[in-house]
Amino acid sequence: MKRAYAVILILVITACARPQATGINAINPNATTESVFIATMRSQGQTGQIYGQKRSEQMHYAEAFVSVPPIHQIGRLERGTGVVNTAKHFAPLGHKQLPDIRALSSHIAASQANTQEPLLIFVHGYNNTLEDTVFRLAQIQHDFELQNPALLFSWPSAGDPRGYVYDRDSVLFARSDLARLLEGLQRSGQRRILVLAHSMGSHLVMEALRQLKLQGKTAPLSAIEGVVMMSPDIDPDVFRKQAREIGTLPQPFVIMTTQNDHVLNLAGLLSGRKERLGRIQNADEVAGLGVTVLDFSSFENGENFGHMVPVSSPEAIAFLRKLSGGISQSADAFSRYLKLGDSPKSAI
């Protein structure tokens, strides 16, 4: 029965053809433009995108510009295929490549409208193309009204629901690169960093933090003001081991869970263990690690089979924005809110 469920869910996800924009009809004057910085280990020039799915030994840097349509609804990614209509769809407006991390950091610093807002680094999850993740980060920036552009670390996911094992290997492939990126940003003057990780990207973040700790590189670790993990696809035993080897985790350290996450349910079946960290049912499983758990099960699922509720459910986004800045919060602000098992609606 479990195997049949996994096969059916993979077929359903695969049947939902991924849109891919190849151009735009015209720039809509009522659309909003979001700037997204990119650091990636993807190779260049594949599948019609600036970076594709193949792994690269070299880090590439860029700044992309995304048009958010005037009809945009909070939490949604209104996407089209081919030449897209900027009045209706998220659309690529172009990009410029940056030569190295110094140029990246310089461009980030020059773009910061609010110097009190930390640099948000988004690490995506399993089954994502570059377009998926750039559009998603643009949507997050827009819906949470972030004043500064964020940085996407796009590791080489296969962008295919059948590529789960390939993606898990890609996490190991990219962990040293994420660690070096964090170190390079800190050396280039980025002293305040907030990491937002999703799904399998959470495993990548933990591996990078663990590597920095084992190498004794405390400066980049101290620059991280907080970590937020949405639906983390990690074995809870592995997470506890990683956390203990890191020692003191950045604060706040928040895990966002939901029991309605069908993708994590599939991940549990594919990995041979039903429970993943993003579906834990007892906060005691992370007790003593300096972790806050927020359960979003009472919110509507939003898009992606309940796998991105905190940023795709309008109700969840409205809740997070009531925290006076959403995902960029202090440990005290988060600790006043919901832990696993509480009712989110009662606290709004």
Short mmCIF file of C-alpha atoms in Angstrom, two decimals:
data_model
loop_
_atom_site.label_atom_id
_atom_site.label_comp_id
_atom_site.label_asym_id
_atom_site.label_seq_id
_atom_site.Cartn_x
_atom_site.Cartn_y
_atom_site.Cartn_z
CA MET A 1 0.00 0.00 0.00
CA LYS A 2 2.78 2.46 0.89
CA ARG A 3 4.62 1.69 -2.35
CA ALA A 4 1.43 2.20 -4.33
CA TYR A 5 0.86 5.55 -2.61
CA ALA A 6 4.40 6.65 -3.47
CA VAL A 7 4.01 5.67 -7.12
CA ILE A 8 0.67 7.46 -7.39
CA LEU A 9 1.99 10.64 -5.79
CA ILE A 10 5.06 10.69 -8.05
CA LEU A 11 2.81 10.26 -11.07
CA VAL A 12 0.55 13.09 -9.89
CA ILE A 13 3.49 15.45 -9.31
CA THR A 14 5.06 14.49 -12.65
CA ALA A 15 1.76 15.01 -14.47
CA CYS A 16 1.66 18.62 -13.24
CA ALA A 17 3.83 19.93 -16.07
CA ARG A 18 6.27 22.60 -14.92
CA PRO A 19 5.77 25.90 -16.74
CA GLN A 20 8.86 27.50 -18.25
CA ALA A 21 9.01 31.06 -19.52
CA THR A 22 11.08 31.71 -22.65
CA GLY A 23 10.37 35.43 -22.93
CA ILE A 24 7.79 38.17 -22.34
CA ASN A 25 5.24 39.93 -24.50
CA ALA A 26 5.95 43.41 -23.12
CA ILE A 27 6.73 44.99 -19.76
CA ASN A 28 3.45 45.79 -18.02
CA PRO A 29 3.54 49.28 -16.46
CA ASN A 30 1.53 48.06 -13.45
CA ALA A 31 3.79 45.10 -12.69
CA THR A 32 6.33 45.16 -9.85
CA THR A 33 9.99 44.35 -10.41
CA GLU A 34 11.90 42.28 -7.85
CA SER A 35 15.68 41.88 -7.91
CA VAL A 36 17.05 38.48 -6.86
CA PHE A 37 20.74 37.73 -6.37
CA ILE A 38 21.97 34.25 -7.27
CA ALA A 39 24.86 32.03 -6.22
CA THR A 40 24.74 28.61 -7.85
CA MET A 41 26.66 25.42 -8.53
CA ARG A 42 24.54 24.73 -11.61
CA SER A 43 26.20 24.60 -15.01
CA GLN A 44 25.38 27.29 -17.53
CA GLY A 45 23.16 27.27 -20.59
CA GLN A 46 20.91 24.25 -20.12
CA THR A 47 17.21 23.69 -20.85
CA GLY A 48 16.75 27.25 -22.07
CA GLN A 49 17.66 28.78 -18.70
CA ILE A 50 20.74 30.75 -17.67
CA TYR A 51 21.69 27.83 -15.41
CA GLY A 52 20.45 24.26 -15.67
CA GLN A 53 20.45 21.03 -13.68
CA LYS A 54 23.99 19.71 -14.23
CA ARG A 55 26.54 20.15 -11.49
CA SER A 56 29.36 22.64 -11.84
CA GLU A 57 32.69 22.70 -10.03
CA GLN A 58 32.62 26.49 -10.22
CA MET A 59 30.30 28.86 -8.38
CA HIS A 60 28.42 31.29 -10.60
CA TYR A 61 26.96 34.61 -9.47
CA ALA A 62 24.25 36.76 -11.00
CA GLU A 63 21.48 39.24 -10.38
CA ALA A 64 18.09 38.42 -11.92
CA PHE A 65 15.11 40.71 -12.40
CA VAL A 66 11.58 39.33 -12.09
CA SER A 67 8.29 40.95 -13.02
CA VAL A 68 5.46 40.28 -10.53
CA PRO A 69 2.06 40.65 -12.25
CA PRO A 70 -0.44 43.28 -11.06
CA ILE A 71 -3.06 40.50 -10.56
CA HIS A 72 -0.75 38.61 -8.17
CA GLN A 73 -2.48 36.99 -5.21
CA ILE A 74 -0.53 36.53 -1.98
CA GLY A 75 1.12 33.12 -1.81
CA ARG A 76 0.56 32.27 -5.47
CA LEU A 77 3.06 31.84 -8.29
CA GLU A 78 1.13 32.83 -11.38
CA ARG A 79 3.24 31.18 -14.07
CA GLY A 80 3.01 30.73 -17.80
CA THR A 81 4.84 28.78 -20.50
CA GLY A 82 6.69 30.20 -23.48
CA VAL A 83 6.26 33.91 -24.14
CA VAL A 84 4.39 34.97 -21.02
CA ASN A 85 2.05 37.86 -20.38
CA THR A 86 3.51 40.16 -17.71
CA ALA A 87 0.01 41.35 -16.86
CA LYS A 88 -0.83 37.81 -15.71
CA HIS A 89 2.38 35.92 -14.99
CA PHE A 90 5.68 36.09 -13.17
CA ALA A 91 8.22 36.80 -15.89
CA PRO A 92 12.00 37.04 -16.35
CA LEU A 93 13.12 40.55 -17.26
CA GLY A 94 16.77 39.66 -17.66
CA HIS A 95 19.90 39.11 -15.62
CA LYS A 96 23.49 40.20 -15.31
CA GLN A 97 26.31 37.89 -14.39
CA LEU A 98 28.73 38.90 -11.63
CA PRO A 99 32.39 37.84 -11.78
CA ASP A 100 33.03 36.83 -8.19
CA ILE A 101 31.80 36.96 -4.62
CA ARG A 102 33.29 40.41 -4.05
CA ALA A 103 31.18 41.78 -6.89
CA LEU A 104 28.17 39.91 -5.52
CA SER A 105 28.62 41.34 -2.03
CA SER A 106 29.21 44.83 -3.43
CA HIS A 107 26.02 44.72 -5.50
CA ILE A 108 24.07 43.40 -2.51
CA ALA A 109 25.36 46.22 -0.29
CA ALA A 110 24.51 48.84 -2.93
CA SER A 111 20.94 47.51 -3.23
CA GLN A 112 20.12 47.58 0.49
CA ALA A 113 17.41 50.16 1.11
CA ASN A 114 17.17 49.17 4.78
CA THR A 115 20.50 48.64 6.51
CA GLN A 116 18.69 47.24 9.57
CA GLU A 117 17.31 44.32 7.57
CA PRO A 118 19.65 41.31 7.48
CA LEU A 119 20.60 39.66 4.21
CA LEU A 120 18.13 36.85 3.54
CA ILE A 121 19.68 33.76 1.96
CA PHE A 122 17.14 31.30 0.53
CA VAL A 123 18.19 27.66 0.06
CA HIS A 124 15.57 25.79 -1.94
CA GLY A 125 14.49 22.17 -1.74
CA TYR A 126 14.10 19.04 -3.84
CA ASN A 127 12.70 19.07 -7.39
CA ASN A 128 13.45 22.68 -8.34
CA THR A 129 14.77 24.40 -11.44
CA LEU A 130 16.46 27.76 -11.30
CA GLU A 131 13.31 29.44 -12.64
CA ASP A 132 11.22 27.77 -9.91
CA THR A 133 13.44 29.12 -7.17
CA VAL A 134 14.03 32.61 -8.57
CA PHE A 135 10.28 33.13 -9.00
CA ARG A 136 9.57 31.72 -5.53
CA LEU A 137 12.09 34.02 -3.88
CA ALA A 138 10.68 37.00 -5.81
CA GLN A 139 7.23 36.03 -4.52
CA ILE A 140 8.52 35.81 -0.94
CA GLN A 141 10.20 39.21 -1.21
CA HIS A 142 7.02 40.73 -2.65
CA ASP A 143 4.50 39.14 -0.26
CA PHE A 144 6.54 39.79 2.89
CA GLU A 145 7.37 43.32 1.70
CA LEU A 146 11.09 42.85 2.20
CA GLN A 147 12.90 46.09 1.52
CA ASN A 148 16.17 44.53 0.37
CA PRO A 149 16.78 41.96 -2.38
CA ALA A 150 17.59 38.48 -1.11
CA LEU A 151 20.20 35.96 -2.21
CA LEU A 152 19.28 32.58 -3.66
CA PHE A 153 21.71 29.69 -3.19
CA SER A 154 20.60 27.37 -5.98
CA TRP A 155 22.22 23.96 -5.65
CA PRO A 156 21.95 21.58 -8.65
CA SER A 157 18.59 19.89 -8.09
CA ALA A 158 17.47 17.73 -11.01
CA GLY A 159 14.18 19.62 -11.17
CA ASP A 160 12.43 16.28 -11.58
CA PRO A 161 10.22 14.51 -8.99
CA ARG A 162 11.88 11.23 -9.99
CA GLY A 163 15.30 12.64 -9.09
CA TYR A 164 15.11 12.31 -5.30
CA VAL A 165 18.33 10.31 -4.95
CA TYR A 166 20.15 12.60 -7.40
CA ASP A 167 19.06 15.60 -5.32
CA ARG A 168 20.24 14.02 -2.07
CA ASP A 169 23.65 13.45 -3.69
CA SER A 170 23.63 17.05 -4.94
CA VAL A 171 23.19 18.26 -1.36
CA LEU A 172 26.45 16.54 -0.44
CA PHE A 173 28.04 17.92 -3.61
CA ALA A 174 27.11 21.50 -2.68
CA ARG A 175 27.62 21.63 1.10
CA SER A 176 31.24 22.87 0.94
CA ASP A 177 30.20 25.52 -1.57
CA LEU A 178 27.47 26.88 0.70
CA ALA A 179 29.96 26.96 3.58
CA ARG A 180 32.44 28.89 1.41
CA LEU A 181 29.68 31.26 0.29
CA LEU A 182 28.78 32.09 3.90
CA GLU A 183 32.46 32.58 4.71
CA GLY A 184 33.01 34.76 1.65
CA LEU A 185 30.00 36.95 2.36
CA GLN A 186 31.14 37.50 5.93
CA ARG A 187 34.65 38.41 4.79
CA SER A 188 33.17 40.81 2.22
CA GLY A 189 31.30 42.73 4.90
CA GLN A 190 27.98 40.93 5.32
CA ARG A 191 27.72 40.81 9.12
CA ARG A 192 23.98 40.09 9.43
CA ILE A 193 22.57 37.03 7.64
CA LEU A 194 19.23 35.23 7.97
CA VAL A 195 18.98 31.79 6.35
CA LEU A 196 15.65 30.51 5.05
CA ALA A 197 15.84 26.86 3.99
CA HIS A 198 13.17 24.69 2.46
CA SER A 199 12.78 20.91 2.41
CA MET A 200 16.02 19.14 1.38
CA GLY A 201 17.76 22.51 1.43
CA SER A 202 17.53 22.35 5.22
CA HIS A 203 19.78 19.29 5.18
CA LEU A 204 22.24 21.24 3.04
CA VAL A 205 22.22 24.16 5.49
CA MET A 206 22.86 21.90 8.47
CA GLU A 207 25.77 20.23 6.67
CA ALA A 208 27.30 23.62 5.79
CA LEU A 209 26.97 24.91 9.37
CA ARG A 210 28.44 21.68 10.69
CA GLN A 211 31.38 21.97 8.31
CA LEU A 212 32.11 25.55 9.37
CA LYS A 213 32.02 24.47 13.01
CA LEU A 214 34.34 21.50 12.48
CA GLN A 215 36.76 23.72 10.58
CA GLY A 216 36.76 26.23 13.45
CA LYS A 217 35.41 29.04 11.27
CA THR A 218 33.41 30.88 13.90
CA ALA A 219 33.22 34.28 12.14
CA PRO A 220 30.75 33.23 9.42
CA LEU A 221 28.72 31.33 12.00
CA SER A 222 28.51 34.42 14.20
CA ALA A 223 27.24 36.46 11.22
CA ILE A 224 24.15 34.24 10.97
CA GLU A 225 21.42 35.91 13.03
CA GLY A 226 18.88 33.17 12.57
CA VAL A 227 17.82 30.09 10.63
CA VAL A 228 14.27 29.26 9.54
CA MET A 229 13.54 25.82 8.10
CA MET A 230 10.29 25.16 6.24
CA SER A 231 9.22 21.52 6.02
CA PRO A 232 12.79 20.26 6.54
CA ASP A 233 13.47 16.97 4.78
CA ILE A 234 15.91 15.55 7.31
CA ASP A 235 15.86 12.40 9.38
CA PRO A 236 15.28 13.63 12.98
CA ASP A 237 18.15 11.45 14.26
CA VAL A 238 20.51 13.00 11.71
CA PHE A 239 19.32 16.50 12.62
CA ARG A 240 19.98 15.96 16.33
CA LYS A 241 23.48 14.66 15.53
CA GLN A 242 24.18 17.65 13.26
CA ALA A 243 22.87 20.12 15.86
CA ARG A 244 25.02 18.68 18.63
CA GLU A 245 28.13 18.79 16.46
CA ILE A 246 27.41 22.42 15.52
CA GLY A 247 27.01 23.22 19.22
CA THR A 248 25.11 26.44 19.80
CA LEU A 249 22.71 26.94 16.90
CA PRO A 250 22.12 30.45 15.48
CA GLN A 251 19.22 32.16 17.23
CA PRO A 252 16.42 32.14 16.47
CA PHE A 253 16.41 28.66 15.02
CA VAL A 254 12.88 27.90 13.84
CA ILE A 255 11.42 24.73 12.32
CA MET A 256 8.09 25.17 10.52
CA THR A 257 6.10 21.96 10.24
CA THR A 258 2.75 20.73 8.95
CA GLN A 259 1.11 17.33 9.15
CA ASN A 260 -0.51 17.95 5.75
CA ASP A 261 2.76 17.87 3.81
CA HIS A 262 2.28 15.20 1.12
CA VAL A 263 5.73 15.72 -0.38
CA LEU A 264 7.44 14.95 2.95
CA ASN A 265 5.19 11.94 3.31
CA LEU A 266 6.53 10.74 -0.04
CA ALA A 267 10.10 11.57 1.03
CA GLY A 268 9.64 9.42 4.11
CA LEU A 269 8.57 6.48 1.97
CA LEU A 270 11.44 6.98 -0.49
CA SER A 271 14.02 7.21 2.30
CA GLY A 272 12.72 4.15 4.16
CA ARG A 273 11.49 6.07 7.20
CA LYS A 274 8.05 7.60 7.39
CA GLU A 275 8.82 10.49 9.69
CA ARG A 276 10.85 13.49 8.49
CA LEU A 277 11.78 16.47 10.63
CA GLY A 278 9.14 18.62 8.94
CA ARG A 279 6.40 16.23 10.12
CA ILE A 280 7.42 15.59 13.70
CA GLN A 281 4.45 15.39 16.06
CA ASN A 282 6.24 16.10 19.30
CA ALA A 283 8.48 19.09 20.00
CA ASP A 284 10.32 16.95 22.56
CA GLU A 285 12.17 15.41 19.59
CA VAL A 286 14.28 18.58 19.36
CA ALA A 287 14.29 19.46 23.06
CA GLY A 288 17.49 20.97 24.42
CA LEU A 289 18.80 22.05 21.01
CA GLY A 290 17.66 25.68 21.12
CA VAL A 291 14.97 25.08 18.50
CA THR A 292 11.46 26.54 18.27
CA VAL A 293 8.85 24.51 16.39
CA LEU A 294 5.87 26.18 14.72
CA ASP A 295 3.12 23.88 13.48
CA PHE A 296 1.17 25.23 10.47
CA SER A 297 -1.20 22.26 10.15
CA SER A 298 -4.26 24.38 10.86
CA PHE A 299 -3.57 26.68 7.92
CA GLU A 300 -4.73 26.04 4.38
CA ASN A 301 -2.16 24.12 2.35
CA GLY A 302 -1.50 26.64 -0.39
CA GLU A 303 0.48 25.39 -3.39
CA ASN A 304 2.94 22.50 -3.78
CA PHE A 305 0.93 19.77 -2.03
CA GLY A 306 1.22 21.43 1.38
CA HIS A 307 5.01 21.56 1.12
CA MET A 308 5.45 25.36 1.36
CA VAL A 309 2.59 26.44 3.62
CA PRO A 310 4.41 29.31 5.43
CA VAL A 311 5.06 31.14 2.14
CA SER A 312 2.28 29.84 -0.14
CA SER A 313 -0.78 29.97 2.13
CA PRO A 314 -2.28 33.50 2.26
CA GLU A 315 -3.51 32.78 5.79
CA ALA A 316 -0.05 31.68 6.95
CA ILE A 317 1.63 34.68 5.33
CA ALA A 318 -0.84 37.02 7.04
CA PHE A 319 -0.02 35.32 10.34
CA LEU A 320 3.74 35.66 9.87
CA ARG A 321 3.46 39.30 8.85
CA LYS A 322 1.73 39.96 12.17
CA LEU A 323 5.09 39.21 13.74
CA SER A 324 6.14 42.76 12.74
CA GLY A 325 8.46 41.73 9.93
CA GLY A 326 7.52 38.13 9.22
CA ILE A 327 10.39 35.68 8.87
CA SER A 328 13.09 38.12 10.09
CA GLN A 329 12.53 38.06 13.83
CA SER A 330 14.38 37.79 17.10
CA ALA A 331 14.33 34.66 19.22
CA ASP A 332 12.11 36.39 21.77
CA ALA A 333 9.54 37.31 19.12
CA PHE A 334 9.30 33.74 17.92
CA SER A 335 9.20 32.27 21.42
CA ARG A 336 5.95 34.09 22.16
CA TYR A 337 4.24 32.21 19.35
CA LEU A 338 3.14 28.75 18.56
CA LYS A 339 4.97 25.57 19.22
CA LEU A 340 4.02 22.19 17.82
CA GLY A 341 0.44 21.18 18.54
CA ASP A 342 -1.00 24.65 19.27
CA SER A 343 -3.78 26.19 17.17
CA PRO A 344 -2.42 28.95 14.91
CA LYS A 345 -5.82 30.58 14.44
CA SER A 346 -6.25 31.13 18.16
CA ALA A 347 -3.05 33.19 18.34
CA ILE A 348 -3.67 35.64 15.53
#
